[in-house]
Short mmCIF file of C-alpha atoms in Angstrom, two decimals:
data_model
loop_
_atom_site.label_atom_id
_atom_site.label_comp_id
_atom_site.label_asym_id
_atom_site.label_seq_id
_atom_site.Cartn_x
_atom_site.Cartn_y
_atom_site.Cartn_z
CA ASP A 1 30.22 34.12 146.73
CA LYS A 2 33.37 32.60 145.14
CA THR A 3 32.04 33.03 141.58
CA VAL A 4 31.50 36.77 142.11
CA SER A 5 35.00 37.14 143.55
CA LEU A 6 36.58 35.29 140.63
CA ARG A 7 34.60 37.32 138.09
CA LYS A 8 35.71 40.51 139.82
CA ASP A 9 39.37 39.44 139.53
CA LEU A 10 38.87 38.55 135.87
CA SER A 11 37.13 41.88 135.18
CA GLU A 12 39.85 43.94 136.89
CA MET A 13 42.54 42.18 134.90
CA HIS A 14 40.59 42.73 131.67
CA GLU A 15 40.31 46.44 132.48
CA TRP A 16 44.05 46.69 133.09
CA ILE A 17 44.81 44.99 129.77
CA THR A 18 42.40 47.30 127.90
CA GLN A 19 43.91 50.37 129.55
CA ALA A 20 47.46 49.24 128.70
CA GLU A 21 46.47 48.65 125.07
CA GLU A 22 44.91 52.11 124.81
CA GLU A 23 47.85 53.79 126.53
CA TYR A 24 50.75 52.14 124.71
CA LEU A 25 49.47 50.41 121.59
CA GLU A 26 46.41 52.20 120.24
CA ARG A 27 47.62 55.81 120.42
CA ASP A 28 49.29 57.48 117.46
CA PHE A 29 52.80 58.48 118.44
CA GLU A 30 54.81 61.22 116.80
CA TYR A 31 58.50 61.61 117.55
CA LYS A 32 59.75 65.01 116.49
CA THR A 33 62.65 65.34 118.92
CA PRO A 34 65.23 62.85 120.29
CA ASP A 35 63.90 63.52 123.81
CA GLU A 36 60.40 62.44 122.78
CA LEU A 37 61.76 59.29 121.18
CA GLN A 38 63.95 58.41 124.16
CA LYS A 39 61.06 59.04 126.57
CA ALA A 40 58.81 56.75 124.50
CA VAL A 41 61.43 53.98 124.58
CA GLU A 42 61.74 54.24 128.37
CA GLU A 43 57.95 54.31 128.86
CA LEU A 44 57.46 51.27 126.67
CA LYS A 45 60.19 49.38 128.52
CA ARG A 46 58.42 50.09 131.82
CA ALA A 47 55.07 49.04 130.32
CA LYS A 48 56.59 45.79 129.03
CA GLU A 49 58.14 45.04 132.45
CA GLU A 50 54.88 45.86 134.23
CA ALA A 51 52.99 43.53 131.89
CA MET A 52 55.49 40.73 132.52
CA GLN A 53 55.06 41.21 136.27
CA LYS A 54 51.30 40.73 135.87
CA GLU A 55 52.03 37.13 134.85
CA VAL A 56 52.01 36.19 138.54
CA LYS A 57 48.53 37.62 138.98
CA VAL A 58 47.23 35.92 135.82
CA LYS A 59 48.61 32.61 137.10
CA LEU A 60 46.93 33.11 140.49
CA ILE A 61 43.60 33.87 138.79
CA THR A 62 44.06 30.82 136.52
CA ASP A 63 44.77 28.56 139.51
CA SER A 64 41.81 29.97 141.47
CA VAL A 65 39.41 29.46 138.54
CA ASN A 66 40.68 25.94 137.87
CA ASN A 67 40.43 25.01 141.56
CA PHE A 68 36.90 26.38 141.70
CA ILE A 69 35.90 24.55 138.53
CA ALA A 70 37.28 21.30 139.93
CA LYS A 71 34.88 21.55 142.90
CA ALA A 72 31.93 23.54 141.53
CA PRO A 73 28.89 22.13 139.75
CA PRO A 74 29.21 21.77 135.94
CA ALA A 75 26.73 24.59 135.32
CA ALA A 76 29.27 27.13 136.60
CA HIS A 77 32.15 25.73 134.56
CA GLU A 78 31.57 26.93 131.03
CA ALA A 79 31.13 30.69 131.53
CA LEU A 80 34.10 31.00 133.91
CA LYS A 81 36.32 28.84 131.73
CA LYS A 82 35.45 30.96 128.71
CA GLU A 83 36.23 34.19 130.58
CA LEU A 84 39.55 32.74 131.75
CA ASP A 85 40.50 31.68 128.20
CA VAL A 86 39.69 35.17 126.90
CA LEU A 87 41.79 36.72 129.66
CA ILE A 88 44.80 34.49 129.00
CA THR A 89 44.61 35.13 125.23
CA SER A 90 44.29 38.90 125.75
CA TYR A 91 47.16 38.96 128.22
CA GLN A 92 49.49 36.96 125.98
CA ARG A 93 48.60 39.16 122.99
CA LEU A 94 49.31 42.30 125.03
CA CYS A 95 52.71 41.01 126.16
CA SER A 96 53.59 40.01 122.61
CA ARG A 97 52.59 43.38 121.16
CA LEU A 98 54.42 45.31 123.88
CA LYS A 99 57.57 43.26 123.29
CA GLY A 100 57.30 43.84 119.53
CA LYS A 101 56.74 47.58 119.81
CA CYS A 102 59.45 47.93 122.46
CA LYS A 103 61.94 46.10 120.24
CA THR A 104 60.98 48.26 117.26
CA LEU A 105 61.41 51.50 119.20
CA GLU A 106 64.74 50.35 120.63
CA GLU A 107 65.91 49.62 117.09
CA VAL A 108 64.71 53.07 115.99
CA TRP A 109 66.62 54.68 118.87
CA ALA A 110 69.74 52.66 117.99
CA CYS A 111 69.31 53.73 114.35
CA TRP A 112 69.19 57.40 115.42
CA ARG A 113 72.30 57.03 117.60
CA GLU A 114 74.11 55.28 114.74
CA LEU A 115 73.15 58.08 112.36
CA LEU A 116 74.59 60.63 114.80
CA SER A 117 77.83 58.66 115.11
CA TYR A 118 78.29 58.55 111.32
CA LEU A 119 77.50 62.27 111.02
CA ASP A 120 80.03 62.99 113.76
CA ALA A 121 82.72 60.93 112.00
CA GLU A 122 82.09 62.70 108.68
CA ASP A 123 82.09 66.12 110.36
CA LYS A 124 85.52 65.37 111.82
CA TRP A 125 86.76 64.42 108.35
CA LEU A 126 85.32 67.62 106.88
CA ASN A 127 87.05 69.59 109.64
CA GLU A 128 90.35 68.00 108.58
CA ILE A 129 89.72 69.00 104.96
CA GLU A 130 88.89 72.54 106.06
CA LEU A 131 92.15 72.80 108.00
CA LYS A 132 94.11 71.31 105.11
CA LEU A 133 92.59 73.80 102.66
CA LYS A 134 93.51 76.70 104.94
CA ALA A 135 97.06 75.35 105.27
CA THR A 136 97.47 75.25 101.48
CA GLU A 137 95.74 78.56 100.83
CA ASN A 138 98.90 80.66 100.32
CA ILE A 139 101.57 78.00 100.32
CA GLN A 140 105.10 79.15 99.54
CA GLY A 141 108.04 77.06 98.48
CA GLY A 142 109.42 75.06 95.62
CA ALA A 143 107.87 72.37 93.47
CA GLU A 144 108.77 69.61 95.94
CA GLU A 145 107.15 71.30 98.92
CA ILE A 146 103.99 72.15 96.96
CA SER A 147 103.88 68.57 95.62
CA GLU A 148 103.96 67.22 99.18
CA SER A 149 101.00 69.45 100.11
CA LEU A 150 99.09 68.26 97.04
CA ASP A 151 99.78 64.60 97.89
CA SER A 152 98.64 65.20 101.46
CA LEU A 153 95.37 66.80 100.26
CA GLU A 154 94.73 64.03 97.74
CA ARG A 155 95.29 61.34 100.40
CA LEU A 156 92.75 63.08 102.62
CA MET A 157 90.27 63.27 99.75
CA ARG A 158 90.54 59.51 99.12
CA HIS A 159 87.91 59.04 101.81
CA PRO A 160 85.59 56.03 101.42
CA GLU A 161 81.94 56.67 100.56
CA ASP A 162 80.77 54.05 103.10
CA ASN A 163 79.94 56.53 105.86
CA ARG A 164 77.99 58.82 103.56
CA ASN A 165 76.02 55.86 102.19
CA GLN A 166 75.23 54.73 105.73
CA ILE A 167 74.04 58.24 106.61
CA ARG A 168 71.75 58.25 103.59
CA GLU A 169 70.30 54.79 104.36
CA LEU A 170 69.79 55.39 108.09
CA ALA A 171 68.17 58.77 107.47
CA GLN A 172 65.86 57.23 104.85
CA THR A 173 64.84 54.45 107.25
CA LEU A 174 63.91 56.91 109.98
CA THR A 175 62.18 59.52 107.85
CA ASP A 176 60.17 56.87 105.98
CA GLY A 177 58.66 56.04 109.36
CA GLY A 178 58.05 59.70 110.16
CA ILE A 179 60.66 59.55 112.92
CA LEU A 180 62.50 62.83 113.63
CA ASP A 181 62.00 63.67 109.96
CA GLU A 182 62.29 67.47 110.26
CA LEU A 183 65.40 67.30 112.44
CA ILE A 184 67.06 64.68 110.23
CA ASN A 185 66.31 66.59 107.01
CA GLU A 186 67.78 69.72 108.58
CA LYS A 187 70.94 67.89 109.67
CA LEU A 188 71.32 66.21 106.27
CA GLU A 189 70.86 69.44 104.35
CA LYS A 190 73.53 71.13 106.48
CA PHE A 191 75.91 68.17 106.13
CA ASN A 192 75.41 67.73 102.37
CA THR A 193 75.82 71.48 101.72
CA ARG A 194 79.09 71.57 103.65
CA TRP A 195 80.27 68.35 102.00
CA GLU A 196 79.61 69.69 98.49
CA GLU A 197 81.22 73.06 99.21
CA LEU A 198 84.40 71.53 100.64
CA GLN A 199 84.59 68.97 97.83
CA GLN A 200 84.36 71.72 95.21
CA GLU A 201 86.92 73.85 97.06
CA ALA A 202 89.26 70.83 97.35
CA VAL A 203 89.03 70.19 93.60
CA ARG A 204 89.81 73.86 92.90
CA ARG A 205 92.73 73.76 95.31
CA GLN A 206 94.11 70.59 93.71
CA LYS A 207 94.10 72.28 90.29
CA SER A 208 95.67 75.40 91.78
CA LEU A 209 98.43 73.36 93.44
CA GLU A 210 99.08 71.45 90.21
CA GLN A 211 99.48 74.77 88.40
CA SER A 212 101.76 76.04 91.18
CA ILE A 213 103.90 72.93 90.87
CA GLN A 214 104.19 73.43 87.12
CA SER A 215 105.07 77.09 87.59
CA ALA A 216 107.60 76.26 90.33
CA GLN A 217 109.17 73.59 88.10
CA GLU A 218 109.51 76.11 85.27
CA THR A 219 111.03 78.64 87.67
CA ASP A 220 113.43 76.00 89.00
CA LYS A 221 114.42 75.12 85.43
CA THR A 222 114.99 78.78 84.54
CA LEU A 223 117.05 79.35 87.68
CA ARG A 224 119.10 76.25 86.95
CA LEU A 225 119.83 77.47 83.42
CA ILE A 226 120.78 80.90 84.76
CA GLN A 227 123.04 79.32 87.36
CA GLU A 228 124.70 77.16 84.71
CA SER A 229 125.18 80.20 82.48
CA LEU A 230 126.59 82.23 85.36
CA ALA A 231 128.96 79.42 86.22
CA VAL A 232 130.31 79.41 82.65
CA ILE A 233 130.72 83.21 82.63
CA ASP A 234 132.33 83.12 86.05
CA LYS A 235 134.80 80.54 84.82
CA GLN A 236 135.60 82.65 81.76
CA LEU A 237 136.01 85.85 83.77
CA THR A 238 138.18 84.06 86.29
CA ALA A 239 140.38 82.84 83.46
CA TYR A 240 140.60 86.37 81.97
CA THR A 241 141.50 87.80 85.34
CA ALA A 242 144.21 85.21 85.79
CA ASP A 243 145.59 86.08 82.33
CA ARG A 244 145.33 89.83 83.12
CA VAL A 245 143.07 90.39 80.11
CA ASP A 246 141.62 93.92 79.99
CA ALA A 247 137.81 94.35 79.87
CA ALA A 248 138.14 96.46 76.74
CA GLN A 249 139.55 93.42 74.95
CA VAL A 250 136.43 91.36 75.74
CA PRO A 251 133.54 93.83 75.42
CA GLN A 252 130.77 91.20 75.32
CA GLU A 253 131.81 89.49 78.54
CA ALA A 254 132.61 92.78 80.22
CA GLN A 255 129.22 94.15 79.27
#
């Protein structure tokens, strides 16, 4: 009987839709690791593609029902037409929900990858600061050399806040949705602790270098005065020697 066959096709399609809804849309998902999140994205993509492929079958069922209705007595029309309308509505709703959830999860995955890229960029900057601090730890030299090191450190510290703000916003977006919250909080705590420690150390080093510059400038000034004084004495002694003046005659200079 054609009616039985059509109803069987409609029923099987309904069962598939119900199963897909339960499997991909009704379950509560928790993503605690990046692997779980990535796996969920891939599964949902496959589910969305599978649902789209079912469009051919839905169309075949629709054509079969409509062809049957065109030839069958009116008494058989209403029930079958109603079942077909329910099927089409359910199928379209499933496809729409799968597309929406797939898009959302893809955006979440992109958000996670973006967060990692910003963290990586900031870690590289913090590595540079760490190296710079080590290089200026026991710096030797005059005021000019120390001043160059201070300028170099200060240039490095003039780092825009944009990346850190992005990290904060992306992390908040993910954790608000319960996505990778434990992992993200752990990464942020580690990053923020290191950031604060290096910032504080950099400030201390800047003050230390400023003091070293001041001290070196004072030393340079003292040395310059000594050199000028020695030059005057040397000139005087040279003149005395040329005039064959005895040291006993000039006790202060001799002394």
